[in-house]
mmCIF file of C-alpha atoms in Angstrom:
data_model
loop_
_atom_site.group_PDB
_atom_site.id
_atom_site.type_symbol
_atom_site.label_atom_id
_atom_site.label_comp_id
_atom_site.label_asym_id
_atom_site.label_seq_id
_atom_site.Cartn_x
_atom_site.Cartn_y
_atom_site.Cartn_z
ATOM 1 C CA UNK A 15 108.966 82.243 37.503
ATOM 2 C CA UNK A 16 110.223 82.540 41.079
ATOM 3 C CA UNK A 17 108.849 85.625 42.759
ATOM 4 C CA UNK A 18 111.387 85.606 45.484
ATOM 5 C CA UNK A 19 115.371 85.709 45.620
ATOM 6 C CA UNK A 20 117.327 83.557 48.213
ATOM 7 C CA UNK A 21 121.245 83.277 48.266
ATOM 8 C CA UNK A 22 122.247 79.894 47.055
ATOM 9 C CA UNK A 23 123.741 78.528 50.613
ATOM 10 C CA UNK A 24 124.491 79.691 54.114
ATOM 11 C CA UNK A 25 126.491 78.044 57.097
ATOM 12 C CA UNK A 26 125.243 78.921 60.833
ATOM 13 C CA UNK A 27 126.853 77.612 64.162
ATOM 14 C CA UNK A 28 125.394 75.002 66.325
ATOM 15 C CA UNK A 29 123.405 77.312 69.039
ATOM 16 C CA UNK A 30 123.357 80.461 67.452
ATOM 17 C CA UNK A 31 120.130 82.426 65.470
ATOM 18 C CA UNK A 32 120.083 81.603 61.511
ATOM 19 C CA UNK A 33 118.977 84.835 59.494
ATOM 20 C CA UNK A 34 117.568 83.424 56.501
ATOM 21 C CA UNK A 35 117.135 86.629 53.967
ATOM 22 C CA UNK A 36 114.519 86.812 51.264
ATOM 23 C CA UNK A 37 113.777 89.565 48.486
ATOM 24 C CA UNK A 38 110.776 89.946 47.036
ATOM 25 C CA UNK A 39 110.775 93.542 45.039
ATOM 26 C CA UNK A 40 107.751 92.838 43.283
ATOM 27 C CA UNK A 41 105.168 91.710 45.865
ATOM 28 C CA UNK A 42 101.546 92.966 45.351
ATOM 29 C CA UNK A 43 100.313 94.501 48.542
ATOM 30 C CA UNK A 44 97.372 90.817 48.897
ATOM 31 C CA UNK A 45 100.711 88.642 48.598
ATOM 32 C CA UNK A 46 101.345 86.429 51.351
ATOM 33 C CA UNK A 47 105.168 85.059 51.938
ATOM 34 C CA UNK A 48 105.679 81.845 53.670
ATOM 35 C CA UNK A 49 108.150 79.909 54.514
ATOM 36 C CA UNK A 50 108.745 76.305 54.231
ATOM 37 C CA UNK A 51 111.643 74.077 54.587
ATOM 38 C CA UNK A 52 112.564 70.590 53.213
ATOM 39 C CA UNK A 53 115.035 68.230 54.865
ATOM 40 C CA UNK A 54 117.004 65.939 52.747
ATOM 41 C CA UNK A 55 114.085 64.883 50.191
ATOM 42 C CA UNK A 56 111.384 64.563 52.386
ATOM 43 C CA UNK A 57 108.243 66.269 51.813
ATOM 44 C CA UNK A 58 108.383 70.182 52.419
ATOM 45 C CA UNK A 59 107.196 71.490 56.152
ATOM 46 C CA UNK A 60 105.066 74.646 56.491
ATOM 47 C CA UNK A 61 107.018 77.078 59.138
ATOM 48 C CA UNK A 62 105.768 80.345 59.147
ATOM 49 C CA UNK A 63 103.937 83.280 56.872
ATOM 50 C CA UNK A 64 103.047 86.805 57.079
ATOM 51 C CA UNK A 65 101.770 90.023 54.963
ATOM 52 C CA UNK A 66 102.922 92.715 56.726
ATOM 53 C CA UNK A 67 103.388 92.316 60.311
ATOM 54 C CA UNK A 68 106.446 90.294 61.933
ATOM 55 C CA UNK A 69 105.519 86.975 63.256
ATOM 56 C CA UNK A 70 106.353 84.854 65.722
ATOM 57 C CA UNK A 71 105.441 80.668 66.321
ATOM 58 C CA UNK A 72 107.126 78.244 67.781
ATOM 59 C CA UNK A 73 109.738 77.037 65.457
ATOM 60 C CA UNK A 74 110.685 80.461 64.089
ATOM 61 C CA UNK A 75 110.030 84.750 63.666
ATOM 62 C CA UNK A 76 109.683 86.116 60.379
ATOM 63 C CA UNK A 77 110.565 90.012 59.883
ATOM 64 C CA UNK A 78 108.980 91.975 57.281
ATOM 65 C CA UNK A 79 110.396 95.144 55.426
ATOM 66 C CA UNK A 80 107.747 97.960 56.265
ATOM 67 C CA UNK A 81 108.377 98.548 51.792
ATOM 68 C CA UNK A 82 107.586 94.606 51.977
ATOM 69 C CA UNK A 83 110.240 94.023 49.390
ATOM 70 C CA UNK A 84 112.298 92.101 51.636
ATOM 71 C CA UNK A 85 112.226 89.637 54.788
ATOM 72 C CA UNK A 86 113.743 87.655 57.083
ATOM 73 C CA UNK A 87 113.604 84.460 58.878
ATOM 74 C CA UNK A 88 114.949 83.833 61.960
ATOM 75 C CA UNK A 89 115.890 80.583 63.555
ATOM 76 C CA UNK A 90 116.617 81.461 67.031
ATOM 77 C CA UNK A 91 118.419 78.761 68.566
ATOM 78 C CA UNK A 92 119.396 76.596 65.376
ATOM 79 C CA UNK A 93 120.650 73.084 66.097
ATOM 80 C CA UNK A 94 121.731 70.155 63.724
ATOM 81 C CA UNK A 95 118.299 69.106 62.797
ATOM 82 C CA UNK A 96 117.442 72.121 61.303
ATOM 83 C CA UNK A 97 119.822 71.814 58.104
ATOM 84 C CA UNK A 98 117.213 72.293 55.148
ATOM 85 C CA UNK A 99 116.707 73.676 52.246
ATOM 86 C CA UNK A 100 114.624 76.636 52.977
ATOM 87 C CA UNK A 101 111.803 77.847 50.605
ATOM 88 C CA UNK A 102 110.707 81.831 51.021
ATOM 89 C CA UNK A 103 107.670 81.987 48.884
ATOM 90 C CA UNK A 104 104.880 84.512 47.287
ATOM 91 C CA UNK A 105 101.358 83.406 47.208
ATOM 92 C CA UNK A 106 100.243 84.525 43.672
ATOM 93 C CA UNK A 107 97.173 84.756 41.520
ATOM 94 C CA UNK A 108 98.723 83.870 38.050
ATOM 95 C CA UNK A 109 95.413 85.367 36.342
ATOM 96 C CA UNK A 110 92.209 86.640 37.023
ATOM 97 C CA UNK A 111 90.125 83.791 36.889
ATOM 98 C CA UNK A 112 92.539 81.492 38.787
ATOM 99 C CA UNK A 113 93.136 80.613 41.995
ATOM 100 C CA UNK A 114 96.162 81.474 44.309
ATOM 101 C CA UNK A 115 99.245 79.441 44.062
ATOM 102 C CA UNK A 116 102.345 79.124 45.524
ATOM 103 C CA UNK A 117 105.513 79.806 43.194
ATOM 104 C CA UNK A 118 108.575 77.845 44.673
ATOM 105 C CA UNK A 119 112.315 78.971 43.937
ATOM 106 C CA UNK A 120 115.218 77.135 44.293
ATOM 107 C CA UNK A 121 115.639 77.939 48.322
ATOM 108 C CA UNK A 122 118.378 78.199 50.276
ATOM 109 C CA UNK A 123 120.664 75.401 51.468
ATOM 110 C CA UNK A 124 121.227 76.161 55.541
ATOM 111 C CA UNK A 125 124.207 74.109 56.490
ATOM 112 C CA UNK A 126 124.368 74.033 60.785
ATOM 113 C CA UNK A 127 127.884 73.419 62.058
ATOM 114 C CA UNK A 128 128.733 71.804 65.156
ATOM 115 C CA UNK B 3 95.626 61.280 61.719
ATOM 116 C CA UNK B 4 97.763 59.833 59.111
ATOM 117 C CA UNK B 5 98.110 63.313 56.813
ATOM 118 C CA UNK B 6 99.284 62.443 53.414
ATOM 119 C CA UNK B 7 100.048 59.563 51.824
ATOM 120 C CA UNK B 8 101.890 58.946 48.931
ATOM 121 C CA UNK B 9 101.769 55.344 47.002
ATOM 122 C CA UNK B 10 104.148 54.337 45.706
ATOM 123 C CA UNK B 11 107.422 55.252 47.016
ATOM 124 C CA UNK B 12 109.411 54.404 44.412
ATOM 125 C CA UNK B 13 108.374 53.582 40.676
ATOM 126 C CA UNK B 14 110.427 52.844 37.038
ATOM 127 C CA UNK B 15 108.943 53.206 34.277
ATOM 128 C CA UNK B 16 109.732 52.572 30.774
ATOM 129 C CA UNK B 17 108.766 55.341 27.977
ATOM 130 C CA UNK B 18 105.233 55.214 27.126
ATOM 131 C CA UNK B 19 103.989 53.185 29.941
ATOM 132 C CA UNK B 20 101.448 54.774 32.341
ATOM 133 C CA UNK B 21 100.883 54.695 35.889
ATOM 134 C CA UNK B 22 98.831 56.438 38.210
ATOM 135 C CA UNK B 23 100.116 58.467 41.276
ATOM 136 C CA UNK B 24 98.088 57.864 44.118
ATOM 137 C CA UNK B 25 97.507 60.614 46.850
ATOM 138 C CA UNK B 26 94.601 60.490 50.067
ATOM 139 C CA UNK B 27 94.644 62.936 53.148
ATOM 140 C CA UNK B 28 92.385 62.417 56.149
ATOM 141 C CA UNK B 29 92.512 65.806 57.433
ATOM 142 C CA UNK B 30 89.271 67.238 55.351
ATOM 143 C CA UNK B 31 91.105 69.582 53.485
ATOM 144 C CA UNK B 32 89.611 71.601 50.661
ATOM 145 C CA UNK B 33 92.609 72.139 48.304
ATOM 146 C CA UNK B 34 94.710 69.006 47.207
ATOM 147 C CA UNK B 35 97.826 69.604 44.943
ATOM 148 C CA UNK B 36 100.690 68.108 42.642
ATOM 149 C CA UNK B 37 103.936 68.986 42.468
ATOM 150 C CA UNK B 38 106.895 67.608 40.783
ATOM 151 C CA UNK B 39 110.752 68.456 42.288
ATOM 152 C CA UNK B 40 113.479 67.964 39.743
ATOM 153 C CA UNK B 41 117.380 67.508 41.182
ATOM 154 C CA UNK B 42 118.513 70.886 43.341
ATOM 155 C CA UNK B 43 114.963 73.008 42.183
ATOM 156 C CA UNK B 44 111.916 73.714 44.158
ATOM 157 C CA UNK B 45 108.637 72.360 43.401
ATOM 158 C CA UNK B 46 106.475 73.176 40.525
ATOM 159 C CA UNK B 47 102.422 72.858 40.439
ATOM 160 C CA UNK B 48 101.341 70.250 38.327
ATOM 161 C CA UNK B 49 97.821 70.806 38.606
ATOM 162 C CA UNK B 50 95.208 71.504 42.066
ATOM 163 C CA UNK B 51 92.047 70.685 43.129
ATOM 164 C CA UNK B 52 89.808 73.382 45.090
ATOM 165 C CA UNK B 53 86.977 70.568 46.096
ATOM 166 C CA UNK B 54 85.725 67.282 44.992
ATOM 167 C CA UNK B 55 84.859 67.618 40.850
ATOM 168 C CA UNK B 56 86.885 70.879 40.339
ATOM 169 C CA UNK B 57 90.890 70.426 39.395
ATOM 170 C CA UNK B 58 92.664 73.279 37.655
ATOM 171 C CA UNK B 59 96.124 73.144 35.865
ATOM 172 C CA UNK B 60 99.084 74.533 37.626
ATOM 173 C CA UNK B 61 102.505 75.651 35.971
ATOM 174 C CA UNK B 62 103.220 72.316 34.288
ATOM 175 C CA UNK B 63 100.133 70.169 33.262
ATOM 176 C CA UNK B 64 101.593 68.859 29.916
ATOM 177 C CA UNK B 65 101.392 65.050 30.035
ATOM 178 C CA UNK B 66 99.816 64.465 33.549
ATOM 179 C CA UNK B 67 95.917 64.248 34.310
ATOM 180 C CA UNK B 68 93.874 64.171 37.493
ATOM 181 C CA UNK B 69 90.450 63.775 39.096
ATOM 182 C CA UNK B 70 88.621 64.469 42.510
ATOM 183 C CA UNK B 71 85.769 62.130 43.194
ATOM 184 C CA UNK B 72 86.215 62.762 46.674
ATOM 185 C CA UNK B 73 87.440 64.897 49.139
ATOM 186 C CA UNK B 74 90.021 62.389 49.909
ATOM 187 C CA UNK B 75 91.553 61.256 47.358
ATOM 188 C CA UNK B 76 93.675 63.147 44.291
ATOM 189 C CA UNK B 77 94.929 60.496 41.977
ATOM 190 C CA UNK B 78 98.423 61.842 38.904
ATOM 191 C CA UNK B 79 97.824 59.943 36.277
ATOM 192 C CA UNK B 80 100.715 59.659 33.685
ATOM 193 C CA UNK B 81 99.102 58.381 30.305
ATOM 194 C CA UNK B 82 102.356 57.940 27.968
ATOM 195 C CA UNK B 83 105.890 58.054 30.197
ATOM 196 C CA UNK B 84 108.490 60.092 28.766
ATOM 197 C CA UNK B 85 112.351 60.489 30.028
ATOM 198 C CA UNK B 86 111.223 64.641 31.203
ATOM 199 C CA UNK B 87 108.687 63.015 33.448
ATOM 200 C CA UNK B 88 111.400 61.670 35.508
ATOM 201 C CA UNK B 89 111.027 63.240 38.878
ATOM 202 C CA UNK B 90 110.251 63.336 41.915
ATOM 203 C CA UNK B 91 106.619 64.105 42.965
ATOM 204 C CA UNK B 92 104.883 65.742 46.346
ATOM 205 C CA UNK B 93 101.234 65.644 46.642
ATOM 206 C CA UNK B 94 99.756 68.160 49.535
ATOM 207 C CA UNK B 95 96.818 69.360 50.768
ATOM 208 C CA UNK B 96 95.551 71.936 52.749
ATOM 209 C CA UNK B 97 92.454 74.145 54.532
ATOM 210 C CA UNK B 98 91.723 76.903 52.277
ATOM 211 C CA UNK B 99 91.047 80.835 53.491
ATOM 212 C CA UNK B 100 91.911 84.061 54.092
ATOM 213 C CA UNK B 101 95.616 83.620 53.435
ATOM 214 C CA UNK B 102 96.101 81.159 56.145
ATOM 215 C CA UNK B 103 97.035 78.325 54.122
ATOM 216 C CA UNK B 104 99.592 75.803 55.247
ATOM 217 C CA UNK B 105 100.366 73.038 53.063
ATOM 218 C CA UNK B 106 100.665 69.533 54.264
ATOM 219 C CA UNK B 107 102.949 67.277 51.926
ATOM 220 C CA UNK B 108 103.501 63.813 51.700
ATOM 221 C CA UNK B 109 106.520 61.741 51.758
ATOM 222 C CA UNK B 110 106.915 62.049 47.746
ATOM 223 C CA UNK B 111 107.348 59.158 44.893
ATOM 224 C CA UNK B 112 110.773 59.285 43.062
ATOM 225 C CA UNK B 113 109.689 58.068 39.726
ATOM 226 C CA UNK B 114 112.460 57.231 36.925
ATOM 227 C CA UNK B 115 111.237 56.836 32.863
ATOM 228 C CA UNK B 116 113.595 54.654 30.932
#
């Protein structure tokens, strides 16, 4: 099961910063979050991750709850192209003797307006 | 660099055929993966591959196999198509280490068992 939990849909205006919220209470204190996005069926795109510090790259900032059970992406300057589904994400280790994995939720659907 | 490629786009197949799912990246990644995407969820691991000769099941291995020969290359095999296994499926690879990961996915085959 989904470690994270994203609200269903979201609109944002043409030009101004999407805030893309994320909750995940139950995050171990080794768990990554990342963030991907996936536009209309294509394959998903990697856009940002972090552990505990706020990051920054070129496409977008991620802020992290200093209790880590919650974060935020931030598209700064959103424009058409970026309507996606976004994915916020917890790199897991389902058991001991397995390796990490990535446990996808159903994302949420970022609709930009014009 | 071509990334990841997917053959074949687009596949139908009638219950209890089987077909294999080809994958290659040229990017001399370490980890390889499967996922499949049913309508409006996010992905689920099929199974992963940490290296050439060593593939681990994911979340949903039931009716799918794989092998790693080489680095390139991560073949799905489906042995005996059933109407669940309809789906669409990402394959992705990426460098593996010290939480750094970014998947790279490929453009995904939307297969339909009839």
């Amino acid at each position: 099961d989904a470690k994270t939990t994203q609200p269903t849909s979201m609109d944002c205006a043409e030009g101004r910063a999407a805030n893309l919220p994320c909750n995940h209470s139950t995050i171990s204190g080794n768990e990554y979050v990342y963030w991907y996005r996936q536009i209309h069926s294509q394959g998903p795109q990697y856009i940002i991750h972090g552990l505990k510090n706020n990051e920054t790259n070129e496409m977008a900032s991620l802020i992290i709850t200093e209790d880590r059970k919650s974060s935020t992406l931030i598209l700064p300057h959103a424009t058409l192209r970026d309507t996606a589904v976004y994915y916020c994400i917890v790199r897991v280790k389902p058991s001991m003797d397995s390796n990490y994995q990535l446990i996808w939720g159903a994302g949420t659907k970022l609709i930009i307006k014009p | 660099n071509a990334g990841v490629t997917q053959t074949p786009k687009f596949r139908i197949l009638k219950i209890g055929q089987s077909m294999t799912l080809q994958c290659a990246q040229d990017m001399n990644h370490n980890y390889m993966y499967w996922y499949r995407q049913d309508p409006g969820m996010g992905l689920k691991l099929i199974y992963y591959s940490v290296g050439a000769g060593i593939t681990d099941k994911g979340e949903v291995p039931n009716g799918y196999n794989v092998s790693r020969s080489t680095t390139e290359d991560f073949p799905l095999r489906l042995e005996l198509a059933a109407p669940s296994q309809t789906s669409v499926y990402f394959c992705a690879s990426s460098y593996w280490g010290q939480g750094n990961e970014k998947l790279f996915f490929g453009s995904g085959t939307q297969l339909s068992v009839l």
